[in-house]
Amino acid sequence: MSLEFDLIHRYFSHIGSPIVSEVLLGIGDDAAMVSSAPDPLVITVDTLVEGIHCFADDPADSWAQKALMVNLSDVSAMGATPFAFLLSLTIPAFDDAWLKAFSAALNAQASKSNVQLIGGDTTKGPRAVSITALGYVKDGHALKRSNAQVDDDIYVTGTIGLAAFYVYARSKGIEPGEHATRAYRYPNPRLDIGPRLCGLAHAAIDVSDGLLADLNHILTASQLGARLVQDNIPIAKEWFVCPEAEAFERAVTGGDDYVLCFTAPKSARALLLSLAESMEVPMVIIGETVEGSGILLDDKPWNGVLGYDHFS
Ligand code: ADP
Ligand code: MG
């Protein structure tokens, strides 16, 4: 278990028991779920902190798009459709130009995503943006991490490692290029995929901490292992500047991809691949779930790091 998850588990997993019956799903998934009529409500919160999730030179519109979309990504990873959000904004000073650019970008992205800002909080301090997003999922259709079955196909819905390349390139003084810069600063996950997977997929997660770390959350929650085929994992071609093994490891553990990783029975394969074609989503099968635990890559156990951990 990562130190971050160990911390959450140790200090926060049993707060305020007994569990009230309205809580359908608590800590441990992309979002929590509470009962409401006619469909359950899905709720999630994620925070961006300057110097951790964003660079000091990231523009205001990047903060807006990233803060909103990483949260809507979590909602859609539950198979849910977002409809509203709350904004908690911490900024070092009143800065009209920054606030204008931030709010204009937030408005543009929220309108495009059919969500409305319904509340929040504003304070002065080191820059941090926290968004709480709400969505609905059809009753009984949520894509939980814990529902993968043995012998499922494992899919991803897009390129892995593009935003991670931006971070790597900056650290090495390499020019990251337009494509990787956009992926890092302006994540733009497809929110229509998650809801379309309901009834077809068994389990899903959005890839935020690294493909292997996030897949491992599904595996741990479902008490399974996985066998992956390295050549099937769609690594961003930007990584070709690095030696292959290093490029692969950095791409699959880097995070910030905001694509979905999901599992589905082999019987759903034809339907899913035709859905991918009709939606023009680059959905690929990267392996399958197996009995046991851990990740086998080309039949060798993966013993390296799995992804980003705030506390290691
Ligand atoms: P994600 O990457 O999908 O946003 P996180 O890694 O942020 O998920 O969190 C993992 C799980 O732990 C989620 O279910 C989240 O709600 C829960 N969690 C994280 N931090 C806390 C906390 N301080 N108190 C309670 N639950 C938390
Ligand atoms: Mg998530």
PDB file of C-alpha atoms in Angstrom, residues 71-191:
ATOM      1  CA  ASN A  71     -12.825  16.101 -10.518  1.00  0.00           C
ATOM      2  CA  LEU A  72     -15.239  15.520 -13.386  1.00  0.00           C
ATOM      3  CA  SER A  73     -12.912  12.709 -14.438  1.00  0.00           C
ATOM      4  CA  ASP A  74     -13.441  11.024 -11.044  1.00  0.00           C
ATOM      5  CA  VAL A  75     -17.213  11.404 -11.384  1.00  0.00           C
ATOM      6  CA  SER A  76     -17.237   9.868 -14.856  1.00  0.00           C
ATOM      7  CA  ALA A  77     -14.966   7.025 -13.708  1.00  0.00           C
ATOM      8  CA  MET A  78     -17.912   5.937 -11.527  1.00  0.00           C
ATOM      9  CA  GLY A  79     -20.103   5.735 -14.652  1.00  0.00           C
ATOM     10  CA  ALA A  80     -21.783   8.935 -13.474  1.00  0.00           C
ATOM     11  CA  THR A  81     -22.679  12.200 -15.200  1.00  0.00           C
ATOM     12  CA  PRO A  82     -21.611  15.374 -13.348  1.00  0.00           C
ATOM     13  CA  PHE A  83     -24.045  18.281 -12.944  1.00  0.00           C
ATOM     14  CA  ALA A  84     -22.631  20.689 -10.313  1.00  0.00           C
ATOM     15  CA  PHE A  85     -19.529  21.621  -8.330  1.00  0.00           C
ATOM     16  CA  LEU A  86     -18.260  23.713  -5.399  1.00  0.00           C
ATOM     17  CA  LEU A  87     -15.036  25.730  -5.569  1.00  0.00           C
ATOM     18  CA  SER A  88     -12.672  26.351  -2.657  1.00  0.00           C
ATOM     19  CA  LEU A  89     -10.141  28.942  -3.779  1.00  0.00           C
ATOM     20  CA  THR A  90      -6.993  29.956  -1.881  1.00  0.00           C
ATOM     21  CA  ILE A  91      -4.914  32.719  -3.492  1.00  0.00           C
ATOM     22  CA  PRO A  92      -1.970  34.780  -2.216  1.00  0.00           C
ATOM     23  CA  ALA A  93      -3.491  38.180  -3.128  1.00  0.00           C
ATOM     24  CA  PHE A  94      -6.381  39.863  -4.907  1.00  0.00           C
ATOM     25  CA  ASP A  95      -5.195  39.715  -8.516  1.00  0.00           C
ATOM     26  CA  ASP A  96      -7.794  40.955 -10.990  1.00  0.00           C
ATOM     27  CA  ALA A  97      -6.009  39.718 -14.120  1.00  0.00           C
ATOM     28  CA  TRP A  98      -5.524  36.226 -12.629  1.00  0.00           C
ATOM     29  CA  LEU A  99      -9.105  36.028 -11.346  1.00  0.00           C
ATOM     30  CA  LYS A 100     -10.537  37.215 -14.685  1.00  0.00           C
ATOM     31  CA  ALA A 101      -8.598  34.615 -16.631  1.00  0.00           C
ATOM     32  CA  PHE A 102      -9.339  31.875 -14.073  1.00  0.00           C
ATOM     33  CA  SER A 103     -13.084  32.560 -13.915  1.00  0.00           C
ATOM     34  CA  ALA A 104     -13.428  32.918 -17.704  1.00  0.00           C
ATOM     35  CA  ALA A 105     -11.740  29.560 -18.248  1.00  0.00           C
ATOM     36  CA  LEU A 106     -13.780  27.954 -15.462  1.00  0.00           C
ATOM     37  CA  ASN A 107     -16.968  29.267 -17.046  1.00  0.00           C
ATOM     38  CA  ALA A 108     -16.003  28.049 -20.520  1.00  0.00           C
ATOM     39  CA  GLN A 109     -15.082  24.572 -19.307  1.00  0.00           C
ATOM     40  CA  ALA A 110     -18.067  24.256 -16.958  1.00  0.00           C
ATOM     41  CA  SER A 111     -20.477  25.281 -19.726  1.00  0.00           C
ATOM     42  CA  LYS A 112     -18.914  22.792 -22.135  1.00  0.00           C
ATOM     43  CA  SER A 113     -19.186  20.061 -19.500  1.00  0.00           C
ATOM     44  CA  ASN A 114     -22.793  20.910 -18.509  1.00  0.00           C
ATOM     45  CA  VAL A 115     -21.974  21.597 -14.862  1.00  0.00           C
ATOM     46  CA  GLN A 116     -22.829  24.588 -12.688  1.00  0.00           C
ATOM     47  CA  LEU A 117     -20.864  26.220  -9.846  1.00  0.00           C
ATOM     48  CA  ILE A 118     -23.191  26.126  -6.811  1.00  0.00           C
ATOM     49  CA  GLY A 119     -20.971  27.303  -3.927  1.00  0.00           C
ATOM     50  CA  GLY A 120     -17.544  27.291  -2.356  1.00  0.00           C
ATOM     51  CA  ASP A 121     -15.142  29.223  -0.174  1.00  0.00           C
ATOM     52  CA  THR A 122     -12.482  31.904  -0.748  1.00  0.00           C
ATOM     53  CA  THR A 123      -9.411  32.478   1.424  1.00  0.00           C
ATOM     54  CA  LYS A 124      -5.981  34.099   1.247  1.00  0.00           C
ATOM     55  CA  GLY A 125      -2.874  31.896   1.422  1.00  0.00           C
ATOM     56  CA  PRO A 126      -0.492  29.843  -0.733  1.00  0.00           C
ATOM     57  CA  ARG A 127      -2.289  29.098  -4.021  1.00  0.00           C
ATOM     58  CA  ALA A 128      -4.532  26.014  -3.908  1.00  0.00           C
ATOM     59  CA  VAL A 129      -7.737  25.191  -5.746  1.00  0.00           C
ATOM     60  CA  SER A 130     -10.088  22.536  -4.442  1.00  0.00           C
ATOM     61  CA  ILE A 131     -13.213  21.423  -6.255  1.00  0.00           C
ATOM     62  CA  THR A 132     -15.995  19.166  -5.029  1.00  0.00           C
ATOM     63  CA  ALA A 133     -17.988  17.670  -7.891  1.00  0.00           C
ATOM     64  CA  LEU A 134     -21.441  16.080  -7.849  1.00  0.00           C
ATOM     65  CA  GLY A 135     -23.000  13.705 -10.343  1.00  0.00           C
ATOM     66  CA  TYR A 136     -25.713  11.116 -10.801  1.00  0.00           C
ATOM     67  CA  VAL A 137     -25.333   7.492 -11.773  1.00  0.00           C
ATOM     68  CA  LYS A 138     -28.149   5.157 -12.778  1.00  0.00           C
ATOM     69  CA  ASP A 139     -29.205   3.119  -9.751  1.00  0.00           C
ATOM     70  CA  GLY A 140     -27.196  -0.113  -9.541  1.00  0.00           C
ATOM     71  CA  HIS A 141     -24.897   0.869 -12.429  1.00  0.00           C
ATOM     72  CA  ALA A 142     -21.892   2.478 -10.659  1.00  0.00           C
ATOM     73  CA  LEU A 143     -18.499   1.289 -11.896  1.00  0.00           C
ATOM     74  CA  LYS A 144     -16.838   0.402  -8.586  1.00  0.00           C
ATOM     75  CA  ARG A 145     -13.182  -0.487  -8.223  1.00  0.00           C
ATOM     76  CA  SER A 146     -14.129  -3.624  -6.317  1.00  0.00           C
ATOM     77  CA  ASN A 147     -16.172  -5.386  -8.981  1.00  0.00           C
ATOM     78  CA  ALA A 148     -13.528  -6.697 -11.411  1.00  0.00           C
ATOM     79  CA  GLN A 149     -13.845 -10.443 -12.094  1.00  0.00           C
ATOM     80  CA  VAL A 150     -11.168 -12.979 -12.901  1.00  0.00           C
ATOM     81  CA  ASP A 151     -10.424 -13.281 -16.648  1.00  0.00           C
ATOM     82  CA  ASP A 152     -11.723  -9.800 -17.474  1.00  0.00           C
ATOM     83  CA  ASP A 153     -10.069  -7.859 -20.278  1.00  0.00           C
ATOM     84  CA  ILE A 154      -8.275  -4.730 -19.021  1.00  0.00           C
ATOM     85  CA  TYR A 155      -8.697  -1.632 -21.174  1.00  0.00           C
ATOM     86  CA  VAL A 156      -7.391   1.934 -21.314  1.00  0.00           C
ATOM     87  CA  THR A 157      -9.200   4.676 -23.216  1.00  0.00           C
ATOM     88  CA  GLY A 158      -6.274   6.780 -24.444  1.00  0.00           C
ATOM     89  CA  THR A 159      -2.578   7.582 -24.476  1.00  0.00           C
ATOM     90  CA  ILE A 160      -0.506   6.961 -21.352  1.00  0.00           C
ATOM     91  CA  GLY A 161       2.368   9.157 -20.170  1.00  0.00           C
ATOM     92  CA  LEU A 162       1.911  12.375 -22.137  1.00  0.00           C
ATOM     93  CA  ALA A 163       1.509  14.727 -19.143  1.00  0.00           C
ATOM     94  CA  ALA A 164       4.250  12.813 -17.312  1.00  0.00           C
ATOM     95  CA  PHE A 165       6.548  13.554 -20.248  1.00  0.00           C
ATOM     96  CA  TYR A 166       5.967  17.274 -19.709  1.00  0.00           C
ATOM     97  CA  VAL A 167       7.132  17.003 -16.084  1.00  0.00           C
ATOM     98  CA  TYR A 168      10.110  14.847 -17.075  1.00  0.00           C
ATOM     99  CA  ALA A 169      11.137  17.152 -19.923  1.00  0.00           C
ATOM    100  CA  ARG A 170      11.072  20.201 -17.644  1.00  0.00           C
ATOM    101  CA  SER A 171      13.200  18.406 -15.074  1.00  0.00           C
ATOM    102  CA  LYS A 172      15.797  17.600 -17.759  1.00  0.00           C
ATOM    103  CA  GLY A 173      15.722  20.917 -19.575  1.00  0.00           C
ATOM    104  CA  ILE A 174      14.274  19.254 -22.730  1.00  0.00           C
ATOM    105  CA  GLU A 175      11.605  21.069 -24.781  1.00  0.00           C
ATOM    106  CA  PRO A 176       8.367  19.184 -23.871  1.00  0.00           C
ATOM    107  CA  GLY A 177       6.510  20.179 -27.036  1.00  0.00           C
ATOM    108  CA  GLU A 178       3.013  21.545 -27.532  1.00  0.00           C
ATOM    109  CA  HIS A 179       1.174  18.233 -27.187  1.00  0.00           C
ATOM    110  CA  ALA A 180       2.648  17.259 -23.794  1.00  0.00           C
ATOM    111  CA  THR A 181       2.348  20.810 -22.475  1.00  0.00           C
ATOM    112  CA  ARG A 182      -1.355  20.868 -23.330  1.00  0.00           C
ATOM    113  CA  ALA A 183      -1.909  17.451 -21.754  1.00  0.00           C
ATOM    114  CA  TYR A 184      -0.317  18.606 -18.484  1.00  0.00           C
ATOM    115  CA  ARG A 185      -1.872  22.061 -18.304  1.00  0.00           C
ATOM    116  CA  TYR A 186      -5.270  21.452 -19.870  1.00  0.00           C
ATOM    117  CA  PRO A 187      -6.448  17.894 -19.153  1.00  0.00           C
ATOM    118  CA  ASN A 188      -9.593  17.302 -21.146  1.00  0.00           C
ATOM    119  CA  PRO A 189     -11.005  13.857 -20.313  1.00  0.00           C
ATOM    120  CA  ARG A 190     -13.962  12.526 -22.304  1.00  0.00           C
ATOM    121  CA  LEU A 191     -16.818  12.508 -19.782  1.00  0.00           C
TER     122      LEU A 191
END
